[in-house]
Short mmCIF file of C-alpha atoms and ligand atoms in Angstrom, two decimals:
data_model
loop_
_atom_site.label_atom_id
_atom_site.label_comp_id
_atom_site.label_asym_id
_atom_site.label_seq_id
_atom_site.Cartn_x
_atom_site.Cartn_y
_atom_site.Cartn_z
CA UNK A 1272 129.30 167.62 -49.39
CA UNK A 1273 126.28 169.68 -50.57
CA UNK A 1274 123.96 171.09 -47.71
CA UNK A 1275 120.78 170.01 -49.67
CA UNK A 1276 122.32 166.49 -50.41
CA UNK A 1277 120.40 164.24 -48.10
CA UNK A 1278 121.99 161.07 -48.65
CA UNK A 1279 124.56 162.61 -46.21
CA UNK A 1280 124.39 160.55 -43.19
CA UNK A 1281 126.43 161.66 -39.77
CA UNK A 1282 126.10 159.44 -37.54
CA UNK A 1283 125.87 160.70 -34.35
CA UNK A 1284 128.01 158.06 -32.68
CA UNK A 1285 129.83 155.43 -34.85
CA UNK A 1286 132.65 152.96 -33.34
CA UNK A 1287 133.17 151.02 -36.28
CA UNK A 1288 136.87 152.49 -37.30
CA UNK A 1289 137.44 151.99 -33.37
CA UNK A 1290 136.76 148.40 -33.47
CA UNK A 1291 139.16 148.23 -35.98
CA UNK A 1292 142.54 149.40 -33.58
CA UNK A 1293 141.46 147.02 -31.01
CA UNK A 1294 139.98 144.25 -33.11
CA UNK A 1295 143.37 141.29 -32.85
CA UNK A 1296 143.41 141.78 -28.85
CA UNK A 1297 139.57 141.69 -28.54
CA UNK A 1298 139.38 138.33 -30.80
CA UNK A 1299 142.26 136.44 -29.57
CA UNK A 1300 141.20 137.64 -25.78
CA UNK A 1301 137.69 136.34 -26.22
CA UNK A 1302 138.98 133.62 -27.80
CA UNK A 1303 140.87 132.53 -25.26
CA UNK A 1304 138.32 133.03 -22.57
CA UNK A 1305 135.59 130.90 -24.38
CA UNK A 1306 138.61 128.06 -24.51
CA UNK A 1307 138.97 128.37 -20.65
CA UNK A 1308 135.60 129.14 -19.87
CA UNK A 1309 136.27 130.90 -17.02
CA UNK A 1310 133.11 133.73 -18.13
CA UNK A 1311 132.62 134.53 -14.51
CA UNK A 1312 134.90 136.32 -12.80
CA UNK A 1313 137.99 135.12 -14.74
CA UNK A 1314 141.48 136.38 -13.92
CA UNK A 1315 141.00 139.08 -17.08
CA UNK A 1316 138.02 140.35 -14.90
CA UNK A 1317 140.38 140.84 -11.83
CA UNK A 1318 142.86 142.11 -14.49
CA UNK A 1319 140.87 144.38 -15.11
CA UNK A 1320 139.64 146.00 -12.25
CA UNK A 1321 143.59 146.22 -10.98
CA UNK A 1322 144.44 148.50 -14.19
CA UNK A 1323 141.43 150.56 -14.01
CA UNK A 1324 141.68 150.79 -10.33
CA UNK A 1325 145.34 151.98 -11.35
CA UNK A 1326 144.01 154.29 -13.94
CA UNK A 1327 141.90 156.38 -11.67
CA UNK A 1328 145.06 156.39 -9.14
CA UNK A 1329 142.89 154.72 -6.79
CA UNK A 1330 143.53 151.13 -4.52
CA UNK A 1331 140.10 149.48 -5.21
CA UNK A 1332 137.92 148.56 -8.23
CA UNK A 1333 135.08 145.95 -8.07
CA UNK A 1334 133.49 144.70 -11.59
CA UNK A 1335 129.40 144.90 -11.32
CA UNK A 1336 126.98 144.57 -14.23
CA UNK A 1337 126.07 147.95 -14.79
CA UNK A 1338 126.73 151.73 -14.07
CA UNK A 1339 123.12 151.95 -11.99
CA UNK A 1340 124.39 148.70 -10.06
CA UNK A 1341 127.35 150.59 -9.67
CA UNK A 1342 125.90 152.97 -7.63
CA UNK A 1343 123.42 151.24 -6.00
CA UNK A 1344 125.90 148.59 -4.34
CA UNK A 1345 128.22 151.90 -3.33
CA UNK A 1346 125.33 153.19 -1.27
CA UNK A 1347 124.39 149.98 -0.10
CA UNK A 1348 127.66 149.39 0.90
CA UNK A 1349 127.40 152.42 3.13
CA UNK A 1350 124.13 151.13 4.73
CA UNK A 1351 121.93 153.92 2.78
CA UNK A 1352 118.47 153.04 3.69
CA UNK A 1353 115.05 154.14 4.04
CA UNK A 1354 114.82 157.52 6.24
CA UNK A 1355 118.20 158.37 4.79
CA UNK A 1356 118.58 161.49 1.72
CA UNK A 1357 121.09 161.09 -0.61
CA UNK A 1358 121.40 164.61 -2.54
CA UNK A 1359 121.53 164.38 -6.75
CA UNK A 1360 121.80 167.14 -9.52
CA UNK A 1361 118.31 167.36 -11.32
CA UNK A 1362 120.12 167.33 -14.58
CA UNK A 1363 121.02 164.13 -14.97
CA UNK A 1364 120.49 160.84 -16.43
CA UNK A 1365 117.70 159.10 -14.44
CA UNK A 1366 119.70 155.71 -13.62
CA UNK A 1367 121.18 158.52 -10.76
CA UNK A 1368 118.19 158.96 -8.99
CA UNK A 1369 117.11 155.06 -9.29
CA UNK A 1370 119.47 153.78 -7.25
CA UNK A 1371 118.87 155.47 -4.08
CA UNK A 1372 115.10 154.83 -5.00
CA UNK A 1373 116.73 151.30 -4.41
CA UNK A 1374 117.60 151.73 -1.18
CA UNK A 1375 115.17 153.19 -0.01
CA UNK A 1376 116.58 156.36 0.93
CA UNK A 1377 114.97 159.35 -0.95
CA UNK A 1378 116.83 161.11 -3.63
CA UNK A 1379 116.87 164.84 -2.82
CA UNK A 1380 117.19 167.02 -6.07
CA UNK A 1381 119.90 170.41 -5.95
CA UNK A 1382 119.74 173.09 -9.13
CA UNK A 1383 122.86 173.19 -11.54
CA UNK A 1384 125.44 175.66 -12.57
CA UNK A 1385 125.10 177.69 -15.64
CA UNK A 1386 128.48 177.18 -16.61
CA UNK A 1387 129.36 173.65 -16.13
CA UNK A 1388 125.67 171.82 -15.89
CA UNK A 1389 127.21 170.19 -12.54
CA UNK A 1390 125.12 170.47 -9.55
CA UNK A 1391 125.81 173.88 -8.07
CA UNK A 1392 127.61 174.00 -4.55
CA UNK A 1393 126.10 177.06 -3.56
CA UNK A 1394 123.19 175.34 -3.45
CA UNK A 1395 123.63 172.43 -1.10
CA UNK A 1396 123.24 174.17 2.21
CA UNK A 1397 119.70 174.94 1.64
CA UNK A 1398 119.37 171.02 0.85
CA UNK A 1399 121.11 169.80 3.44
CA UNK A 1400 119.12 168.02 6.21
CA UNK A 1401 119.95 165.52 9.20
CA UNK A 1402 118.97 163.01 7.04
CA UNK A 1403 121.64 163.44 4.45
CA UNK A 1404 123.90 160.44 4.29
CA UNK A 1405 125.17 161.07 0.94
CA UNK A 1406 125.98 163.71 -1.65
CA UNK A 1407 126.34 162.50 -5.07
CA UNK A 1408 127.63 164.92 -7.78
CA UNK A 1409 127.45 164.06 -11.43
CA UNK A 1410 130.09 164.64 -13.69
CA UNK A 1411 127.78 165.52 -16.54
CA UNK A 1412 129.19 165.36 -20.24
CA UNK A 1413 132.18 164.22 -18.99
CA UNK A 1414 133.43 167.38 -17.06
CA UNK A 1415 134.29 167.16 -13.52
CA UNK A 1416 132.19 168.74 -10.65
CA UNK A 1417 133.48 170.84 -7.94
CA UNK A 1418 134.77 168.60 -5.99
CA UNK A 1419 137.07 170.76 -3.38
CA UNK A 1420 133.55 172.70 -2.27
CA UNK A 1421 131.15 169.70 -2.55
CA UNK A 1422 134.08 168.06 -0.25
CA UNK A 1423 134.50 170.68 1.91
CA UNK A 1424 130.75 170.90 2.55
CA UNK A 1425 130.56 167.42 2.77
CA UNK A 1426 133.58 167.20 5.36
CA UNK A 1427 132.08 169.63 7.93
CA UNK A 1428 129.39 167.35 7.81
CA UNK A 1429 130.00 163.89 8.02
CA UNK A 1430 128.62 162.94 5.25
CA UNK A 1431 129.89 160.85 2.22
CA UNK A 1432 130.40 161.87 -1.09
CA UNK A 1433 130.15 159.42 -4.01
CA UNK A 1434 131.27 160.14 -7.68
CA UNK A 1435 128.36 159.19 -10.34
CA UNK A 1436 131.11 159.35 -12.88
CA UNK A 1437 129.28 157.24 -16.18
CA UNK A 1438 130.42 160.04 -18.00
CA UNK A 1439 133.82 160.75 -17.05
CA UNK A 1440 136.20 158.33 -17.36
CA UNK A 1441 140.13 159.63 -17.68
CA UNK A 1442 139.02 163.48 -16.51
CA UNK A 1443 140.51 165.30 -13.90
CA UNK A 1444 139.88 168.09 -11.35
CA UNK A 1445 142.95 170.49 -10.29
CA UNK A 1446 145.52 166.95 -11.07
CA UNK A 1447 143.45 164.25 -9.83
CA UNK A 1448 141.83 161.65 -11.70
CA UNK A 1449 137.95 161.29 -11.71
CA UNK A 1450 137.86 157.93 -9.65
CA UNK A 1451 139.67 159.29 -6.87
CA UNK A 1452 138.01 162.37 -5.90
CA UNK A 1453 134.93 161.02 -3.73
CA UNK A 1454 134.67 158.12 -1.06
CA UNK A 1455 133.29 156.01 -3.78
CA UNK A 1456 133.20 156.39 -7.44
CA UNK A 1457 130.86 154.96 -9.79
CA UNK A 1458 131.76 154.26 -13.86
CA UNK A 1459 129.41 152.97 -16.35
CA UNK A 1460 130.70 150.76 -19.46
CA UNK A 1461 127.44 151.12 -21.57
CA UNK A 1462 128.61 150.67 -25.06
CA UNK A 1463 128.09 154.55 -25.65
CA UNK A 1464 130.04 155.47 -22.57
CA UNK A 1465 133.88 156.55 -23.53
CA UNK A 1466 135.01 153.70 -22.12
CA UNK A 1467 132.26 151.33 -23.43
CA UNK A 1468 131.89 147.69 -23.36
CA UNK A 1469 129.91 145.05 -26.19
CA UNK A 1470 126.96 145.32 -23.49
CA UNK A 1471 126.56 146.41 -19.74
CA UNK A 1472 129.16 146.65 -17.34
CA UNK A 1473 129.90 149.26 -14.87
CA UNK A 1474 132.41 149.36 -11.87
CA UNK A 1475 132.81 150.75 -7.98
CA UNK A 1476 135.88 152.57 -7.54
CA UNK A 1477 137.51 153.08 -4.43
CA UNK A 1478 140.02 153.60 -1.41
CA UNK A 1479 138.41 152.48 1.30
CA UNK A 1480 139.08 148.81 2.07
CA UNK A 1481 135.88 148.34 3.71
CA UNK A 1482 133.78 149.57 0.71
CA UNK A 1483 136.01 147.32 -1.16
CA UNK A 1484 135.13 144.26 0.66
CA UNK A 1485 131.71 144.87 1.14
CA UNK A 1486 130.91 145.46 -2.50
CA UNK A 1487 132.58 142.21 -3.61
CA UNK A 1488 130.64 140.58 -0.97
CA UNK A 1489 127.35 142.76 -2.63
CA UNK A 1490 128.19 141.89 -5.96
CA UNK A 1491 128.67 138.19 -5.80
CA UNK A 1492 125.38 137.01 -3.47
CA UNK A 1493 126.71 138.50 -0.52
CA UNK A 1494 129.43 135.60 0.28
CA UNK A 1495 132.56 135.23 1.68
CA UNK A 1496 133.64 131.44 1.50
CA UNK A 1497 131.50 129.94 -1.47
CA UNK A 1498 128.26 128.77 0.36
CA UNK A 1499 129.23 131.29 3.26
CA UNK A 1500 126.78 134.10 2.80
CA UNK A 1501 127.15 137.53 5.53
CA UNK A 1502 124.92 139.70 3.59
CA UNK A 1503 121.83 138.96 1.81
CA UNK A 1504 123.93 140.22 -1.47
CA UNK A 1505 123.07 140.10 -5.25
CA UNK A 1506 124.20 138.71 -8.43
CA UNK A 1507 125.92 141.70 -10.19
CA UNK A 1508 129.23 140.37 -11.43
CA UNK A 1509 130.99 142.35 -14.74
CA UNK A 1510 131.51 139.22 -17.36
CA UNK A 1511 134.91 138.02 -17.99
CA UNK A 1512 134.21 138.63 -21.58
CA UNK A 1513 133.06 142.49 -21.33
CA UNK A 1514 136.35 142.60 -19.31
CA UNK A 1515 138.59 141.08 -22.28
CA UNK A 1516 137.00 144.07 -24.32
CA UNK A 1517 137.53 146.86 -21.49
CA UNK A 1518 140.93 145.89 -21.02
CA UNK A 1519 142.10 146.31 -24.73
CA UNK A 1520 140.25 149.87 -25.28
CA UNK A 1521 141.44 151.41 -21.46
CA UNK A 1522 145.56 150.96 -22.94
CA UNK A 1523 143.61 153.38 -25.96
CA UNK A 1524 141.59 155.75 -23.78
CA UNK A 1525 143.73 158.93 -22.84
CA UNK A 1526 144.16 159.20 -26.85
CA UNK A 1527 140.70 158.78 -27.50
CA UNK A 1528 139.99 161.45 -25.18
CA UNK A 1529 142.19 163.69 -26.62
CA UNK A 1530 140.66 163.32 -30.49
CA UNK A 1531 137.43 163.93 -28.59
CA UNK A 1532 139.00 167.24 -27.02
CA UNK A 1533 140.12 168.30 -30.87
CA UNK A 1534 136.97 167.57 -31.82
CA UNK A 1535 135.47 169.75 -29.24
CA UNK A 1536 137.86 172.69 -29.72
CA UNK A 1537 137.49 172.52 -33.46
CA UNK A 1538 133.23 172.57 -33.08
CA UNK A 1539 134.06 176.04 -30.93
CA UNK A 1540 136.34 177.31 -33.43
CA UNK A 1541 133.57 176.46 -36.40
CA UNK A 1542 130.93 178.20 -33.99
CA UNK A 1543 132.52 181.23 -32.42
CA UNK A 1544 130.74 183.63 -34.36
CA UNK A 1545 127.81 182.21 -33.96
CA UNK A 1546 126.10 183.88 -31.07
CA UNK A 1547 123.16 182.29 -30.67
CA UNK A 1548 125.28 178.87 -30.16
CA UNK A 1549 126.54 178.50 -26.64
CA UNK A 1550 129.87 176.29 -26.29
CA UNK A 1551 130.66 174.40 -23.59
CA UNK A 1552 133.18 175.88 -21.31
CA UNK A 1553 136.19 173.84 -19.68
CA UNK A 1554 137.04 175.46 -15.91
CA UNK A 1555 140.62 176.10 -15.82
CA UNK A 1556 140.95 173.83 -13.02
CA UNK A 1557 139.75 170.58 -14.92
CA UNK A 1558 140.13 168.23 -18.13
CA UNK A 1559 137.09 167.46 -19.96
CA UNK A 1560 136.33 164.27 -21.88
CA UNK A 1561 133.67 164.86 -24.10
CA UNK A 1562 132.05 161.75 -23.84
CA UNK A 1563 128.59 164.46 -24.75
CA UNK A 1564 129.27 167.34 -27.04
CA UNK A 1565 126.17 169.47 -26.15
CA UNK A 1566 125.73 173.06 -27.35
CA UNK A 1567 122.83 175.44 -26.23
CA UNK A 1568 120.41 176.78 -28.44
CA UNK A 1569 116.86 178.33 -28.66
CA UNK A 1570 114.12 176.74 -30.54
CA UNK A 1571 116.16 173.68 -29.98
CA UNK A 1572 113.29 171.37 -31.05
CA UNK A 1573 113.15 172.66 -34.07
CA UNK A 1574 116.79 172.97 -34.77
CA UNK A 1575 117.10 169.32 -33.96
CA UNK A 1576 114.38 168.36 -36.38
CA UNK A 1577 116.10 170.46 -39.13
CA UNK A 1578 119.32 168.88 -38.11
CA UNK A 1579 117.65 165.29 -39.00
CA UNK A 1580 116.73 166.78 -42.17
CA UNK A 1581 120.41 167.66 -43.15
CA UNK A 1582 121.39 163.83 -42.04
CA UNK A 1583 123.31 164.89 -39.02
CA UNK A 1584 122.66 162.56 -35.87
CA UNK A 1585 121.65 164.69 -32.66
CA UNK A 1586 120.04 163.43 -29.38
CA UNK A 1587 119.15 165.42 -26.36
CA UNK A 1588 120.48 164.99 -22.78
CA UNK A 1589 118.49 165.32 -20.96
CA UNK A 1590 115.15 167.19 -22.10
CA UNK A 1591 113.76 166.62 -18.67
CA UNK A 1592 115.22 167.38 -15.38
CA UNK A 1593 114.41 164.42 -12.66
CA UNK A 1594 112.20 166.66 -10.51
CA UNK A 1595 109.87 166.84 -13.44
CA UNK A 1596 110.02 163.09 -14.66
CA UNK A 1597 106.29 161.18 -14.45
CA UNK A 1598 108.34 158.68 -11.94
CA UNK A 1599 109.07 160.83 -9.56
CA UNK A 1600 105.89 162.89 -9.80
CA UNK A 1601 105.68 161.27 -5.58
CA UNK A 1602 108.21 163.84 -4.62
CA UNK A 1603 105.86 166.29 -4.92
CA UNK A 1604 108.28 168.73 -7.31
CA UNK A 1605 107.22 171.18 -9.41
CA UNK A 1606 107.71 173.31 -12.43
CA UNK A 1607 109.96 176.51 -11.74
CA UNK A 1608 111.54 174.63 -8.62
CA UNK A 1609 114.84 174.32 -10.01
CA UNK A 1610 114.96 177.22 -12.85
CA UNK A 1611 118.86 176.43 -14.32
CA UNK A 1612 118.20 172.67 -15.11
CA UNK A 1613 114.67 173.75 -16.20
CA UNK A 1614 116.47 176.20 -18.86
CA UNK A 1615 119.01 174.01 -19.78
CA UNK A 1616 117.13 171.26 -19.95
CA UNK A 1617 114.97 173.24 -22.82
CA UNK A 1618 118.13 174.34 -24.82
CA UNK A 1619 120.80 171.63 -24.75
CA UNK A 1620 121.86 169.85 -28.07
CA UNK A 1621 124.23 166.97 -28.64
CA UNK A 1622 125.89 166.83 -31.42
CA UNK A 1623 127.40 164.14 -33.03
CA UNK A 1624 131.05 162.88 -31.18
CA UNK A 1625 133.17 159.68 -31.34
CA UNK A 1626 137.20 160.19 -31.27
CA UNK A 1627 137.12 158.79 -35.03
CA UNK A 1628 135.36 161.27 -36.10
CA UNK A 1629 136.99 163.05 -39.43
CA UNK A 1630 136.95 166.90 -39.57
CA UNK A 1631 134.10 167.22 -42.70
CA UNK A 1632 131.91 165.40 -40.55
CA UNK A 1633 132.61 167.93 -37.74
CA UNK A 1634 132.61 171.14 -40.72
CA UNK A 1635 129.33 169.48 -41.92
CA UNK A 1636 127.53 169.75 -38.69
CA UNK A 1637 128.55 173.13 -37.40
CA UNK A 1638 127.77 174.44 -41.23
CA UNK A 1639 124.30 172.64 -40.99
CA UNK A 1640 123.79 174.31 -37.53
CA UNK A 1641 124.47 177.47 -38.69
CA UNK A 1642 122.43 177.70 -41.40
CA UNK A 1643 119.31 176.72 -39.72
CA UNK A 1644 120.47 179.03 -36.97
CA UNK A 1645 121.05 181.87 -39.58
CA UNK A 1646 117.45 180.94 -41.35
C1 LIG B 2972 124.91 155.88 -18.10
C2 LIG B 2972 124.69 156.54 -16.81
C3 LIG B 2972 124.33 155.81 -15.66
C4 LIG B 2972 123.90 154.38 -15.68
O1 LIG B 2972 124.80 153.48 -16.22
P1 LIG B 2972 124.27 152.12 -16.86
O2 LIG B 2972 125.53 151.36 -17.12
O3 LIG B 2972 123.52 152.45 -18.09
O4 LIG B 2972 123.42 151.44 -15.84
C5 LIG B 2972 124.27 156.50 -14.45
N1 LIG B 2972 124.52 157.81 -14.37
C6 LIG B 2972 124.86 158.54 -15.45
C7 LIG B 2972 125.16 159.99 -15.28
C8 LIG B 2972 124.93 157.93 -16.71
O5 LIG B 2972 125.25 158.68 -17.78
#
């Protein structure tokens, strides 16, 4: 592969080879579900939430449509509502902040850490207020947050913690399984997720029975019986069919996460001399899964452009922290407020990561990134 050829084309995510290993399962699985019929909540849905439940070493999983639904019905199960603050990481995918928009409640944003791009514990005191119901770390990139002082802080408290863990599916901190770690945890299956459906899914994760309950009641119109309705609930049910799908690529996640980590290492190794590329670091105490490969970099606007140029896929996430986003322009935050995400924000690059990835397509990107860092 020639650096001037530009009929290279890396994609900067591409599944296709993965479809392949889980193809006969997914076929014969749908098949048999359009045969039945049984497209909402089928017994491969409640399959499904039992293993993934079991995956994250928790008791409860619900099914709901979508990661943001996902977090929305956990803090509507708690009764989040309007006079309540639920605290979020600036850096962060916006669907985060939504969903206690939601409820009403106001999303209260915290600065991140340097090292990880998590929200940054230190910082939650200052945020803290008797309004705050909820405190809802990210676990950006697919690295865990740190979960023993958020807990801690949390603990002393009263007040709940729940995972926003779209990213993370199958990481750990010190042992324990993302899924686990908060009152309620939160999982996207947007196809680009690393556990991803064939459209939107998402699911609440849990091991509190009442949360349990409640969200099925949420998630299915609010009813018990079938025309018995408690709650004024909602329709946000995850399809039988995106479950057929889910269920085949979960028995294949751990490895996938692990080509993902040797893809990760391997980028570091390529860009270790290159000091004006900053790696991402793994804490000692946790397992990363990569579901974002994002290095730092300055000029990263142009880099990215130059990157396009040289056919290698890159996207940003996220070029602008919540505090600063047009929507939430109410809040009444401003530039310089929270200086980390602000930085980061301006220097993060994705590059291109999918566990099928082959190692020229990895050599040709960190090559490509060198050279236009090097020019
Ligand atoms: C993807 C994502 C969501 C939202 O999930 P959807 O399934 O797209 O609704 C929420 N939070 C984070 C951090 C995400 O990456």
């Amino acid at each position: 592969m020639s650096l001037t050829n530009n009929t290279v084309n890396i994609p900067f995510i591409d599944f296709s080879e993965q479809y392949q290993t889980i193809k006969d399962e997914v076929l014969s699985g749908l098949q048999a579900v359009f045969e039945k019929g049984n497209f909402i909540l089928g017994q491969e849905e409640k399959d499904f939430e039992a293993q993934f439940a079991q995956y994250c070493e928790a008791k409860y999983a619900v099914g709901v449509n979508s990661g943001t639904d996902a977090l929305y019905l956990a803090l509507a199960s708690l009764d989040i509502d309007v006079g309540d603050e639920v605290i979020i990481p600036t850096f962060t995918f916006i669907a985060t902040a939504l969903c206690v928009s939601y409820t009403g409640a106001t999303p209260v944003f915290v600065d991140i850490e340097d090292k990880t791009y998590n929200i940054d514990p230190k910082k939650l005191e200052e945020a803290i207020t008797d309004k705050t119901k909820v405190i809802m770390p990210v676990h950006i990139y697919g690295q865990p947050s740190n979960m023993g002082e958020i807990k801690a802080i949390a603990k002393a408290r009263g007040i709940k913690v729940v995972e926003d863990a779209a990213q993370a599916h199958g990481s750990s901190y010190q042992g324990e399984r993302v899924g686990s770690l908060g009152d309620i945890s939160c999982f996207s299956f947007y196809p680009t997720k690393s556990l991803g459906a064939f459209g939107d899914g998402g699911i609440v994760v849990t091991n509190n029975q009442d949360v349990f309950e409640k969200v099925q009641m949420l998630r299915d119109y609010g009813r018990k019986g079938r025309y018995d309705h408690k709650v004024k609930g909602y329709n946000s049910r995850l399809d039988t069919v995106q479950a057929v799908v889910l269920s085949a690529k979960l028995k294949h996640l751990d490895q996938w996460n692990k080509m993902r980590n040797e893809h990760a290492a391997y980028y570091c190794e390529l860009l270790k001399d290159v000091d004006a590329v900053i790696c991402p670091q793994i804490q000692e105490d946790r397992t990363h899964v990569f579901q974002t490969f994002a290095v730092r970099v300055q000029n990263r606007d142009k880099v990215i452009e130059q990157m396009k140029e040289k056919g290698v896929g890159c996207l940003i996430h996220y070029p602008i922290p919540l505090h600063l986003q047009e929507a939430y322009k109410d809040a009444g935050y401003k530039q310089g407020d929270f200086p980390v995400a602000e930085k980061i924000a301006n220097e993060v690059l994705s590059l291109p990561m999918f566990p099928h990835m082959k190692k020229e397509q990895i050599e040709y990107a960190s090559q490509s990134l060198k050279e236009i860092i090097n020019t």
